[in-house]
Amino acid sequence: MDRIYLINSWPFLLRHLRLTIQSLQNTALKVFDSEQCVCPQRALRMNSTFSPAVFPHQRSGNAARSLTSLTQHPNLWDSLHSSFSWLLKACGSRLTEKLLEGAPTEDTLVLIERQTEQEEEMSGWDGAEGGGSNPQSSQSESVQAKDFQFDDRRQEDLIGPKFKSLRHLRQVLGTADFRQLTWHVLMGNQVIWRGADPGLIQSAFNVLKALLPVGCVRAVQYSPHYEEAYRCNFLGLSPDVPIPAHVSSSEFSVLVDVLSAERGCVNPVSDDDILSLYQFHISSANTQPTDKGPTLLNKLEVALSNENLSVEVVSLCLLCLKEEWMNKVKVLFKFSKVDGRGKEDTQKVLALLGATGPGEEDNVRLLKFWMTGLSKLYKSHLMTAVRGGERTLSQ
């Protein structure tokens, strides 16, 4: 864009630089004419003795004159500085770069759909009269669910110790526990955090949510009782809440217990020193190794382990990885769900998408889980396009 901007600005710059040059030349010619009237230089040169011995001394003399002397302008440099400053300002204001955005992402579509559904529910409660159910209790439950799913408070607004980024979470938990936890998140398993600090648990969820599309996130930030996996895949619990036996023995869940550090530990320097305040114990009945895949997790860990990349750059890398795999999800959904292709054809598509090889099972699980995060608008658009194409062929 800088090159395009310079090419489009070149005629403007050239025209005004030529005006500045012409103004200096005209001023210098006027000074030259006035000096010629007083002392003609041509006659002086003709009357002076010219010889090969004198010529080098004439050439080595102070023949060159400064621009100030040539123009006799008392404020020449101030005038040139003003001219160049105006030129830069005028050149910058005459052209404006416009950012042309493409189609909205799936996350944007899902957020718009959820907001529309909530507005419709709120308008329905406002217009409801009578009925057996209590509208206030229903409204409070919906508001609570809204807080669970759309708690967009920034990390800076949370009081007390908190996780700042995925890299910070990885440093606190350790490489092995972090990989196990993120593997469960990407596979769509229920991630349960149990502890006495709601702010710390919420900061962990805010960091881990970035791994998934918005449509795949169903979070209960902090609850006094256990919530089933079909309701939420992120669940925060108070420390005295028991975990049901069918959950603790399930391979589709992981539990993170946040325990207070021992009294013998060194006093924390600040609230950010999480390891001096808490201990983390991760447990899961899953016995499947997590070292092979998925591919997205492997690439993310490479970025996180590279200390030369800042937290902002790692966030952009994660965003690009999510968009890349969300495009693969769309292709697989169109191919398998909409077109109804068989397993052999689907396997060929997976090979083309780069989802086969080491970690193939994890990649397929990730793609199938992320399908649940596709927006209703995208799904209906595909179904409408397919049906319209069938009608066209039949006609």
Short mmCIF file of N, CA and C in Angstrom, two decimals, residues 60 140 163 183 241 268 382:
data_model
loop_
_atom_site.label_atom_id
_atom_site.label_comp_id
_atom_site.label_asym_id
_atom_site.label_seq_id
_atom_site.Cartn_x
_atom_site.Cartn_y
_atom_site.Cartn_z
N SER A 60 40.83 26.03 -8.23
CA SER A 60 40.88 25.70 -6.82
C SER A 60 40.44 26.84 -5.93
N SER A 140 -34.25 -14.19 34.77
CA SER A 140 -33.01 -14.25 35.52
C SER A 140 -32.15 -15.41 35.07
N PHE A 163 -4.60 -15.25 35.07
CA PHE A 163 -3.79 -15.67 33.93
C PHE A 163 -3.89 -14.60 32.85
N TRP A 183 -5.40 -30.02 24.93
CA TRP A 183 -5.89 -31.13 24.11
C TRP A 183 -7.36 -31.40 24.41
N VAL A 241 -17.71 -28.60 45.90
CA VAL A 241 -18.68 -29.27 45.04
C VAL A 241 -18.13 -30.63 44.64
N PRO A 268 4.27 -14.26 48.50
CA PRO A 268 4.31 -13.77 47.11
C PRO A 268 4.72 -12.32 47.04
N LEU A 382 -25.91 -23.19 2.86
CA LEU A 382 -25.45 -24.35 2.10
C LEU A 382 -26.62 -25.24 1.69
#
